[in-house]
PDB file of C-alpha atoms in Angstrom:
ATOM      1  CA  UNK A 700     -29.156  37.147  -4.395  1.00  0.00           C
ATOM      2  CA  UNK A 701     -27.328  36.270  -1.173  1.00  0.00           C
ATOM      3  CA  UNK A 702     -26.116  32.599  -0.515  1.00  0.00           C
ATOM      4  CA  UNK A 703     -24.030  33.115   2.460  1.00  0.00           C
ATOM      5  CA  UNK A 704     -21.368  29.808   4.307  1.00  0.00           C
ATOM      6  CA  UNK A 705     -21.277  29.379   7.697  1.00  0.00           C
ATOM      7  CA  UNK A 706     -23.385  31.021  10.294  1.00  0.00           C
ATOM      8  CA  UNK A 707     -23.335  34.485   9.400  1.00  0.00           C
ATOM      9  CA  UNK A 708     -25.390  37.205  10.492  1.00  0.00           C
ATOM     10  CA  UNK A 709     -25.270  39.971   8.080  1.00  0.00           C
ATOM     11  CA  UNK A 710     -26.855  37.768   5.361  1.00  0.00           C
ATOM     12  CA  UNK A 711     -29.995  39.431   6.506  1.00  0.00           C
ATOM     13  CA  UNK A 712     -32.695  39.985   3.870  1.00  0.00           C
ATOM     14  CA  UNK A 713     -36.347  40.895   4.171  1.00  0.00           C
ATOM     15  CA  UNK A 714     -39.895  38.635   2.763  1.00  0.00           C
ATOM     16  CA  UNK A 715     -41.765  36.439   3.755  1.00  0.00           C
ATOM     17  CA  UNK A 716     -40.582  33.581   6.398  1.00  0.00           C
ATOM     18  CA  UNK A 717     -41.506  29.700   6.266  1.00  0.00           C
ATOM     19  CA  UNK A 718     -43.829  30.214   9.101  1.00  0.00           C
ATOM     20  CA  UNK A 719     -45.656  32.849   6.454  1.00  0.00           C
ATOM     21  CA  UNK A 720     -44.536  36.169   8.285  1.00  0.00           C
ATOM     22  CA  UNK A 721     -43.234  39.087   6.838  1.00  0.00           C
ATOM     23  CA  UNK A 722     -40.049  40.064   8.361  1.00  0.00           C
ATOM     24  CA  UNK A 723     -36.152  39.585   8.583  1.00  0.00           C
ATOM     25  CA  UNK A 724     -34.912  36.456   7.285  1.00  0.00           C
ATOM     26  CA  UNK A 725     -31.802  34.798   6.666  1.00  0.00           C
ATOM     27  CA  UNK A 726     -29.629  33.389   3.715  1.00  0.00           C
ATOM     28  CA  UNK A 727     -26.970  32.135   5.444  1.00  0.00           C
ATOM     29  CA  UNK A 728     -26.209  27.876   5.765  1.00  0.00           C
ATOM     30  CA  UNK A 729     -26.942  27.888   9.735  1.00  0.00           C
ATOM     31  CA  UNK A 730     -30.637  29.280   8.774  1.00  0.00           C
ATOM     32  CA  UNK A 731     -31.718  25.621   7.792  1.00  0.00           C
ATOM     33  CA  UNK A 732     -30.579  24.800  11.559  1.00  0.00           C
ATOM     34  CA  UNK A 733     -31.888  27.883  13.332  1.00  0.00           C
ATOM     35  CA  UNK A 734     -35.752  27.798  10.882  1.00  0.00           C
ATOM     36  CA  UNK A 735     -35.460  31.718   9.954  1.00  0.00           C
ATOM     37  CA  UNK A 736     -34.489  31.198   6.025  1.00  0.00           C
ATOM     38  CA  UNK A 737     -36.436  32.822   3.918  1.00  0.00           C
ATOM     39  CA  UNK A 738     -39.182  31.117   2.151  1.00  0.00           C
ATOM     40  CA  UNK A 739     -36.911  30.598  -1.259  1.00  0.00           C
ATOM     41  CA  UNK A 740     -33.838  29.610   0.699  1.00  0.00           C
ATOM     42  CA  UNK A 741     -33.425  26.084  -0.999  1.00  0.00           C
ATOM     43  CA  UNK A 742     -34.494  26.868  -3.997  1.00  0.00           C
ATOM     44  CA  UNK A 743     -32.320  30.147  -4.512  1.00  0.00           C
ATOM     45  CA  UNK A 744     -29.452  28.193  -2.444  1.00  0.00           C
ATOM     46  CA  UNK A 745     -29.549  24.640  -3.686  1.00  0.00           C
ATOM     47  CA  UNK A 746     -27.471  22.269  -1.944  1.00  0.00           C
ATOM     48  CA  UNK A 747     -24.301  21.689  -4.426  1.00  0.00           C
ATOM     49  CA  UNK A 748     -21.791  18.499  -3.285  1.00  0.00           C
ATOM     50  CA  UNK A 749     -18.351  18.524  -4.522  1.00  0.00           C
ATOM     51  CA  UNK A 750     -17.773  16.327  -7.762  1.00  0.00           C
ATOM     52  CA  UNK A 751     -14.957  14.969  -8.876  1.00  0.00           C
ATOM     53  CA  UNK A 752     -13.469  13.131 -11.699  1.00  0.00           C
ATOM     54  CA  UNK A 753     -12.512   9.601 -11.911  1.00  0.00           C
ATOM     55  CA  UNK A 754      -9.005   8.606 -11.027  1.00  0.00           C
ATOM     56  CA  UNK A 755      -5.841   8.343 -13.090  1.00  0.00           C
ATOM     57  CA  UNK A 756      -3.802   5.338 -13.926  1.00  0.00           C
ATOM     58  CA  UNK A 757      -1.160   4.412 -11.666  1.00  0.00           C
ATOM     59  CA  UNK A 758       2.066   6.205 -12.064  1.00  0.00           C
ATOM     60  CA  UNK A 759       4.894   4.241 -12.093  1.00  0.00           C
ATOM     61  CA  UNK A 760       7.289   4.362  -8.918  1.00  0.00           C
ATOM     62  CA  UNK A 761       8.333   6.682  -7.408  1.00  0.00           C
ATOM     63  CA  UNK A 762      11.972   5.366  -7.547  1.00  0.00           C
ATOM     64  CA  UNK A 763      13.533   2.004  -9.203  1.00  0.00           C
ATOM     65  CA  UNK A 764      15.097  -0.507  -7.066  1.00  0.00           C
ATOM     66  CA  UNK A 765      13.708   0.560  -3.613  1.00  0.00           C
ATOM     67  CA  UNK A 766      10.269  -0.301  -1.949  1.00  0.00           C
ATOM     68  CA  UNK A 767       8.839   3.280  -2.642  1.00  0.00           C
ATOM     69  CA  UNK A 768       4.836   4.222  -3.784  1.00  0.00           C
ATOM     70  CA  UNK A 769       2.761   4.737  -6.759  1.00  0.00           C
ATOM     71  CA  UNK A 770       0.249   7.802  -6.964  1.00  0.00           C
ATOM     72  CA  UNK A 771      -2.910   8.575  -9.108  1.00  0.00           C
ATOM     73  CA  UNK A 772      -4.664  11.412  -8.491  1.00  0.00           C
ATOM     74  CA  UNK A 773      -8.496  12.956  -9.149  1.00  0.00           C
ATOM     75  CA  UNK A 774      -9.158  16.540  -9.581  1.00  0.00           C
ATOM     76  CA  UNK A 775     -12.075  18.420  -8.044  1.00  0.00           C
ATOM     77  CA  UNK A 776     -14.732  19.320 -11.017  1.00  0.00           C
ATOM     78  CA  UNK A 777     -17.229  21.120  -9.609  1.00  0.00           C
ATOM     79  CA  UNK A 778     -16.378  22.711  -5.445  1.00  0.00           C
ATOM     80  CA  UNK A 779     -19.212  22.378  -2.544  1.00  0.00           C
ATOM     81  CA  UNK A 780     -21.768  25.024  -1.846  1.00  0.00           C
ATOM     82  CA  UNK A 781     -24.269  25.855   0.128  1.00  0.00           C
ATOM     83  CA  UNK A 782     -23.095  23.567   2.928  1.00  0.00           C
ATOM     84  CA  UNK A 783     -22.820  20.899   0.097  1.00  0.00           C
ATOM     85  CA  UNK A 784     -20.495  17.107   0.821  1.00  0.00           C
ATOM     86  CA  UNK A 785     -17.046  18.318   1.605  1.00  0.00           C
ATOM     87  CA  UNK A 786     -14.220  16.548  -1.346  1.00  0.00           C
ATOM     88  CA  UNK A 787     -12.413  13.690  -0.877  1.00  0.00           C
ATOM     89  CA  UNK A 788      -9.058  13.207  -1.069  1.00  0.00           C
ATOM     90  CA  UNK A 789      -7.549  14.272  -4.337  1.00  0.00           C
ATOM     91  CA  UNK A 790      -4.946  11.506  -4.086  1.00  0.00           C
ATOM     92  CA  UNK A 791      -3.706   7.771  -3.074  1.00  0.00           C
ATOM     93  CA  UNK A 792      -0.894   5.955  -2.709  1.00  0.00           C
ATOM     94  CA  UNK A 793       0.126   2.494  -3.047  1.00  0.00           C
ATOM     95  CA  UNK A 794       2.770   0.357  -2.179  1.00  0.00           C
ATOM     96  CA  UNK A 795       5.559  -0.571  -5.254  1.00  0.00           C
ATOM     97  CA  UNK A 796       8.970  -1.992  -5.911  1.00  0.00           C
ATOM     98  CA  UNK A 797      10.513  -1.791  -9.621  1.00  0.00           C
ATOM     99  CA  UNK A 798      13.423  -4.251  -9.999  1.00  0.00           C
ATOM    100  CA  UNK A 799      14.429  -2.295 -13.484  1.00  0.00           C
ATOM    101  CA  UNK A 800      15.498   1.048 -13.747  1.00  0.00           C
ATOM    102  CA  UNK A 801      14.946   3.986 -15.869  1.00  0.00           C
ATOM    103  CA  UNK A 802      17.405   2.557 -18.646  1.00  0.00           C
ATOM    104  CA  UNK A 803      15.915  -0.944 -18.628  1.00  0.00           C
ATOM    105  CA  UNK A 804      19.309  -2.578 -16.735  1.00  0.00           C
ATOM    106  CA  UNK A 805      17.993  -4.991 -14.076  1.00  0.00           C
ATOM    107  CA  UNK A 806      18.761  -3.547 -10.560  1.00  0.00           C
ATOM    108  CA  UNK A 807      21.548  -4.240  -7.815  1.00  0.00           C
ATOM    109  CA  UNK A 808      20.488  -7.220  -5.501  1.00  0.00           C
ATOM    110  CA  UNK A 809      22.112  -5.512  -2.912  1.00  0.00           C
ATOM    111  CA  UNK A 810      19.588  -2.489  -3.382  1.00  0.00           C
ATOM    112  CA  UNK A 811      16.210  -4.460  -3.601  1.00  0.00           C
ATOM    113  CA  UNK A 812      14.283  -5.532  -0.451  1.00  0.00           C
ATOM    114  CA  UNK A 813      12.798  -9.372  -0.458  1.00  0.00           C
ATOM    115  CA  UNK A 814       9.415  -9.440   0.106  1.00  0.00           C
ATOM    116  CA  UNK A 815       8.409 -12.443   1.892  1.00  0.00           C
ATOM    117  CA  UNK A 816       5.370 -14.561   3.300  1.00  0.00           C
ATOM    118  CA  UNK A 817       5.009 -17.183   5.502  1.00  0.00           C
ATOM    119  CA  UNK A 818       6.321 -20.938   3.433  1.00  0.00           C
ATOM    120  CA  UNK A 819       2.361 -22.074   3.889  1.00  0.00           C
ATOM    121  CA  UNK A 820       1.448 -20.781   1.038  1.00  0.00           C
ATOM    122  CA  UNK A 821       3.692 -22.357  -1.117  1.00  0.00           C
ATOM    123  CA  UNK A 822       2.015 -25.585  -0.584  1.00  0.00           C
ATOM    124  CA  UNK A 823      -0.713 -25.028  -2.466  1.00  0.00           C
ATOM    125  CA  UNK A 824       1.137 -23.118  -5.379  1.00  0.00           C
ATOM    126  CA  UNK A 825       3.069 -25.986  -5.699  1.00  0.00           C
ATOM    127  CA  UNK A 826       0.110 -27.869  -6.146  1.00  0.00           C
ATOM    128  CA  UNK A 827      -1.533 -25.609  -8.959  1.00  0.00           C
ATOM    129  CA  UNK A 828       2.338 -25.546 -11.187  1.00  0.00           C
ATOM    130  CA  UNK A 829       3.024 -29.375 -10.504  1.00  0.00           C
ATOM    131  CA  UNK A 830       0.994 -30.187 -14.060  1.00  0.00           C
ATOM    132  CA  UNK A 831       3.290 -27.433 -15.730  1.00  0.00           C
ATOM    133  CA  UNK A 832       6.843 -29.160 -16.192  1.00  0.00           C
ATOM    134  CA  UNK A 833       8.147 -26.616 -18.465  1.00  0.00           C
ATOM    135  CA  UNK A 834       8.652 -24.297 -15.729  1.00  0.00           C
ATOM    136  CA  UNK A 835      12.144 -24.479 -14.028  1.00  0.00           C
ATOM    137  CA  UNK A 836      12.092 -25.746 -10.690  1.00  0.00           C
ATOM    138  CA  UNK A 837      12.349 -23.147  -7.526  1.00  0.00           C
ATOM    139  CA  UNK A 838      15.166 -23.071  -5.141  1.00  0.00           C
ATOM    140  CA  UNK A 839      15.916 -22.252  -1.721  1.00  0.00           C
ATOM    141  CA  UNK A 840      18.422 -19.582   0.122  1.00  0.00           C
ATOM    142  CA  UNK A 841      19.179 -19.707   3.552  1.00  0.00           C
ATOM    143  CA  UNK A 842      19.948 -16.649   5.273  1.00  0.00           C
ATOM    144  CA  UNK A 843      21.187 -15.423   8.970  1.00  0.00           C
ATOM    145  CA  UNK A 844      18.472 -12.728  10.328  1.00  0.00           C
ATOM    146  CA  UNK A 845      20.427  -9.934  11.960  1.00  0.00           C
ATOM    147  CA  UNK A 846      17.925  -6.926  12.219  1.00  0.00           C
ATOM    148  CA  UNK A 847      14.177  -7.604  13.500  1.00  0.00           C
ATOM    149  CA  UNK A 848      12.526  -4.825  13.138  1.00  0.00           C
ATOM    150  CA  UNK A 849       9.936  -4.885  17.243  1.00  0.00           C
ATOM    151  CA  UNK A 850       6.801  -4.528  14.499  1.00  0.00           C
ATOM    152  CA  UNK A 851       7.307  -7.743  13.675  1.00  0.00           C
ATOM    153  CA  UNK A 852       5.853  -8.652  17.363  1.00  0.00           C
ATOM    154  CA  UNK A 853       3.086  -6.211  17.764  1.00  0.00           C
ATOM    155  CA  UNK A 854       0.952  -7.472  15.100  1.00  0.00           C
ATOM    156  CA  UNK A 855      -1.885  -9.437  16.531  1.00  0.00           C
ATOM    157  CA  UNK A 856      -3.779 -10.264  13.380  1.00  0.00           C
ATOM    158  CA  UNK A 857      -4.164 -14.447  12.622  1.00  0.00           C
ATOM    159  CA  UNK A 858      -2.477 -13.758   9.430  1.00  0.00           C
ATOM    160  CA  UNK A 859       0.758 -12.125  10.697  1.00  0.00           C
ATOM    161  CA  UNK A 860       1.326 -14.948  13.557  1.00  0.00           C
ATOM    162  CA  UNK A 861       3.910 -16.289  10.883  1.00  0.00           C
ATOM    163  CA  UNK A 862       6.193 -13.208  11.921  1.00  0.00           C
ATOM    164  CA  UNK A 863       6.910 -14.396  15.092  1.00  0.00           C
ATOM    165  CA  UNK A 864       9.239 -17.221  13.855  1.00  0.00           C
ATOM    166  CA  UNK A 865      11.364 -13.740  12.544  1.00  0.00           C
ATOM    167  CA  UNK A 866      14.041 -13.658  15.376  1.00  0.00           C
ATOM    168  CA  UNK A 867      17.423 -11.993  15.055  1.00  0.00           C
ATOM    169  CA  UNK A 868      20.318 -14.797  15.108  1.00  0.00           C
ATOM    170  CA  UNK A 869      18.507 -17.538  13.424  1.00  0.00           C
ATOM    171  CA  UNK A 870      18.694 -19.148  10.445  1.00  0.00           C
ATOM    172  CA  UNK A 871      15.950 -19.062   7.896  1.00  0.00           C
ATOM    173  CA  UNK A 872      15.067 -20.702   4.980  1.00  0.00           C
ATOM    174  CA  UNK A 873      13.405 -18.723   2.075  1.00  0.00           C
ATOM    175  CA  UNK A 874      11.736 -20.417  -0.917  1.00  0.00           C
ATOM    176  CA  UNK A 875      12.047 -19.052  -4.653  1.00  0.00           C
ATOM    177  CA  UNK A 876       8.806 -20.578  -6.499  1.00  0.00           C
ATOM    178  CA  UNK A 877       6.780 -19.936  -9.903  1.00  0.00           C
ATOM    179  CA  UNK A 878       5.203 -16.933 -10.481  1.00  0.00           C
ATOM    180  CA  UNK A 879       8.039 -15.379  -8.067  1.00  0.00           C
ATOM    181  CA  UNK A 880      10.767 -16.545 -10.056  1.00  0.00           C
ATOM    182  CA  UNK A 881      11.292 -13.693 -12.552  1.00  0.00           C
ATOM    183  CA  UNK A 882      11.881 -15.557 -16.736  1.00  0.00           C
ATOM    184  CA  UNK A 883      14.164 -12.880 -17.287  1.00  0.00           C
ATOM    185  CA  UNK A 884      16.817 -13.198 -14.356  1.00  0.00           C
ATOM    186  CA  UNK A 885      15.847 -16.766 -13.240  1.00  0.00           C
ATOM    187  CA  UNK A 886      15.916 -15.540  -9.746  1.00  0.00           C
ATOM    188  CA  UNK A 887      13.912 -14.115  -7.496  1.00  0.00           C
ATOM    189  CA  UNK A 888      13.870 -10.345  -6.518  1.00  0.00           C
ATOM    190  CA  UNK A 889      15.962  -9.632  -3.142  1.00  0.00           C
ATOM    191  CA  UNK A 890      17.376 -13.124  -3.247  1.00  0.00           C
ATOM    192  CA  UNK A 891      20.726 -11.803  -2.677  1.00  0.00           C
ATOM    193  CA  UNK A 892      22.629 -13.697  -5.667  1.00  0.00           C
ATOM    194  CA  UNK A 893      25.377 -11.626  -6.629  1.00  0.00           C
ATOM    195  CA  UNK A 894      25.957  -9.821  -3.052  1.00  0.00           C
ATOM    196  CA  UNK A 895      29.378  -9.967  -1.670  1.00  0.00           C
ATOM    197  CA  UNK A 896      29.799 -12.425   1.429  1.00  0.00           C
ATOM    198  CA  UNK A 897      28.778 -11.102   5.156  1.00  0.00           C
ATOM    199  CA  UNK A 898      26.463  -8.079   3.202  1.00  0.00           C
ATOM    200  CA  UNK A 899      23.749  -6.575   4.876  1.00  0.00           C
ATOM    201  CA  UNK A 900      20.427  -7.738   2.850  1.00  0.00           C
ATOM    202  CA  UNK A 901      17.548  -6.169   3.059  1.00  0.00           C
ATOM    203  CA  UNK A 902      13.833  -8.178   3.798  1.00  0.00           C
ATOM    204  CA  UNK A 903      10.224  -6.880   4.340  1.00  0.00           C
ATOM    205  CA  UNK A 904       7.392  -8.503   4.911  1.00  0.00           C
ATOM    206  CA  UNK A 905       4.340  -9.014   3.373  1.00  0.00           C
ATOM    207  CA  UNK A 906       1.055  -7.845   5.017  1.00  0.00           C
ATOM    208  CA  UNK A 907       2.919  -5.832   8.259  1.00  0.00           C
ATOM    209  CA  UNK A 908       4.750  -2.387   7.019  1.00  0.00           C
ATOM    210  CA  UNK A 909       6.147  -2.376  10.044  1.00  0.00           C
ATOM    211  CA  UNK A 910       8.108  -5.833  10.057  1.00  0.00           C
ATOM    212  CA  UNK A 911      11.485  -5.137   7.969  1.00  0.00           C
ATOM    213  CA  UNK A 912      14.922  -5.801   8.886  1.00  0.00           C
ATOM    214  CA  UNK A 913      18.378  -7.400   7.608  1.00  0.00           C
ATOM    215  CA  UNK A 914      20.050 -10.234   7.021  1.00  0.00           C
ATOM    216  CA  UNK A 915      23.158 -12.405   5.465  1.00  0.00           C
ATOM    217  CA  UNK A 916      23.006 -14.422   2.668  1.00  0.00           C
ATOM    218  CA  UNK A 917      24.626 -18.073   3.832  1.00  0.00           C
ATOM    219  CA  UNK A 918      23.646 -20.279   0.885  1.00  0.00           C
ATOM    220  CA  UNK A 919      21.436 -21.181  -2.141  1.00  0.00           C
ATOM    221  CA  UNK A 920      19.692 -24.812  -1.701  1.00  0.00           C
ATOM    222  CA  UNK A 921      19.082 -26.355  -5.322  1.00  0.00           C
ATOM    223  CA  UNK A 922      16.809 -28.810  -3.977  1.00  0.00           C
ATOM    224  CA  UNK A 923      14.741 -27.847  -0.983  1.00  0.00           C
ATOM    225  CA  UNK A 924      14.620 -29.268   2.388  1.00  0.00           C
ATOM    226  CA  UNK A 925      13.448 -25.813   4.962  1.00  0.00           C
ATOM    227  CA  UNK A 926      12.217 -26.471   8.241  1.00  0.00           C
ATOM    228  CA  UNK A 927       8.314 -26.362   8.497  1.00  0.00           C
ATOM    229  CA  UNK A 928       8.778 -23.468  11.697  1.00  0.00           C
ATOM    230  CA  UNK A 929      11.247 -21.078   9.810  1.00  0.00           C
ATOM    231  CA  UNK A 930      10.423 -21.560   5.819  1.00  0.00           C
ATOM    232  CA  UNK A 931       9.514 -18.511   3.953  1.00  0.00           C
ATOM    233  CA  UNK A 932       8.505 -17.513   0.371  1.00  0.00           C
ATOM    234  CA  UNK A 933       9.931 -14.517  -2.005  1.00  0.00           C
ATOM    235  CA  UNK A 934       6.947 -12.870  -3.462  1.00  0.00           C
TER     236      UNK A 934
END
């Protein structure tokens, strides 16, 4: 009847030994380790690894109009013993930006980030929605980068070398393209339409948390013409 965790030496019992003596023995978890169980150890104290259940949905996020997280979440179904697989984590979290709010009223520009990625991979979306001419055609804001955040320079990965070109004082050029350009709102998220002149934007970008920062909206470019070096994309 004993099942002891841990090492623990007062889980003492007496029978028969795996080396077929007669003597003390233990029921304790270190007893595998040390080779004094006794005989019925691992059938009297199976081995039991935690089990869990499957994970939730998503929740929604955890606040509107911000760059904030979404959670699901497991629960544990049946705990370790016997020196059984410790649990795993119980919950995750993702990144998430909601550009309505609770009521279903579209969000203040001013309070929405732009998520953005280097303008290279607009080249080939342009190629996949050039045999769909219902959509509108994209347009282009240029803003004036005030804030760079130092993360955007400590990245080393080949697909963040695009954050370099991220320097406070210059002038960048930020594409709004199909699927980014929302039907509703025919803009795109944290495009800055609707700000008031000289206000402090927000921008993050895509694939490096820690590469954020601010900017000014200048002006909105109807037809297209950004530099190759300092073109972006909204996502």
């Amino acid at each position: 009847g004993l099942c002891c965790p841990g090492r623990d030496p007062a889980c003492l019992s007496t029978g028969r030994r795996p080396d077929g003596a007669h003597g003390p023995c233990y029921c304790d978890q270190a007893c595998a380790r040390t080779l004094d169980c006794c005989h019925d150890y691992a059938e009297a104290c199976p081995v039991i690894p935690c089990l869990v259940s499957q994970w939730s949905v998503w929740s929604g996020c955890a606040e509107p109009c911000k760059t904030t997280y979404r959670v699901r979440r497991r629960h544990v179904i049946q705990e370790p013993r016997n020196g059984g697989e410790a649990c795993p984590p119980l919950e995750e979290r993702a990144g998430c930006v909601e550009y309505w709010t609770r009521q279903g009223t579209e969000c203040k520009q001013s309070l929405i980030p732009a998520l953005i990625t280097t303008g290279g991979f607009g080249k080939a979306r342009k190629k996949r929605a050039a045999a769909d001419v219902s959509e509108r055609a994209g347009y282009c804001v240029e803003f004036q980068l005030v804030a760079v955040t130092p993360g955007c320079l400590q990245s080393h990965h080949s697909y963040t070398h695009w954050m370099q070109y991220l320097r406070e004082g210059h002038t960048v050029c930020v594409e709004c393209q199909h699927p980014a350009l929302d039907s509703r709102s025919q803009h795109c998220y944290g495009d800055g339409s609707g700000s008031n002149k000289n206000q402090l934007l927000h921008w993050q970008a895509v694939g490096n948390p820690q590469c954020k920062g601010t900017w000014k909206r200048i002006r909105q470019l109807d037809t297209c013409s950004c530099p190759s070096v300092h073109n972006f994309l909204f996502i």
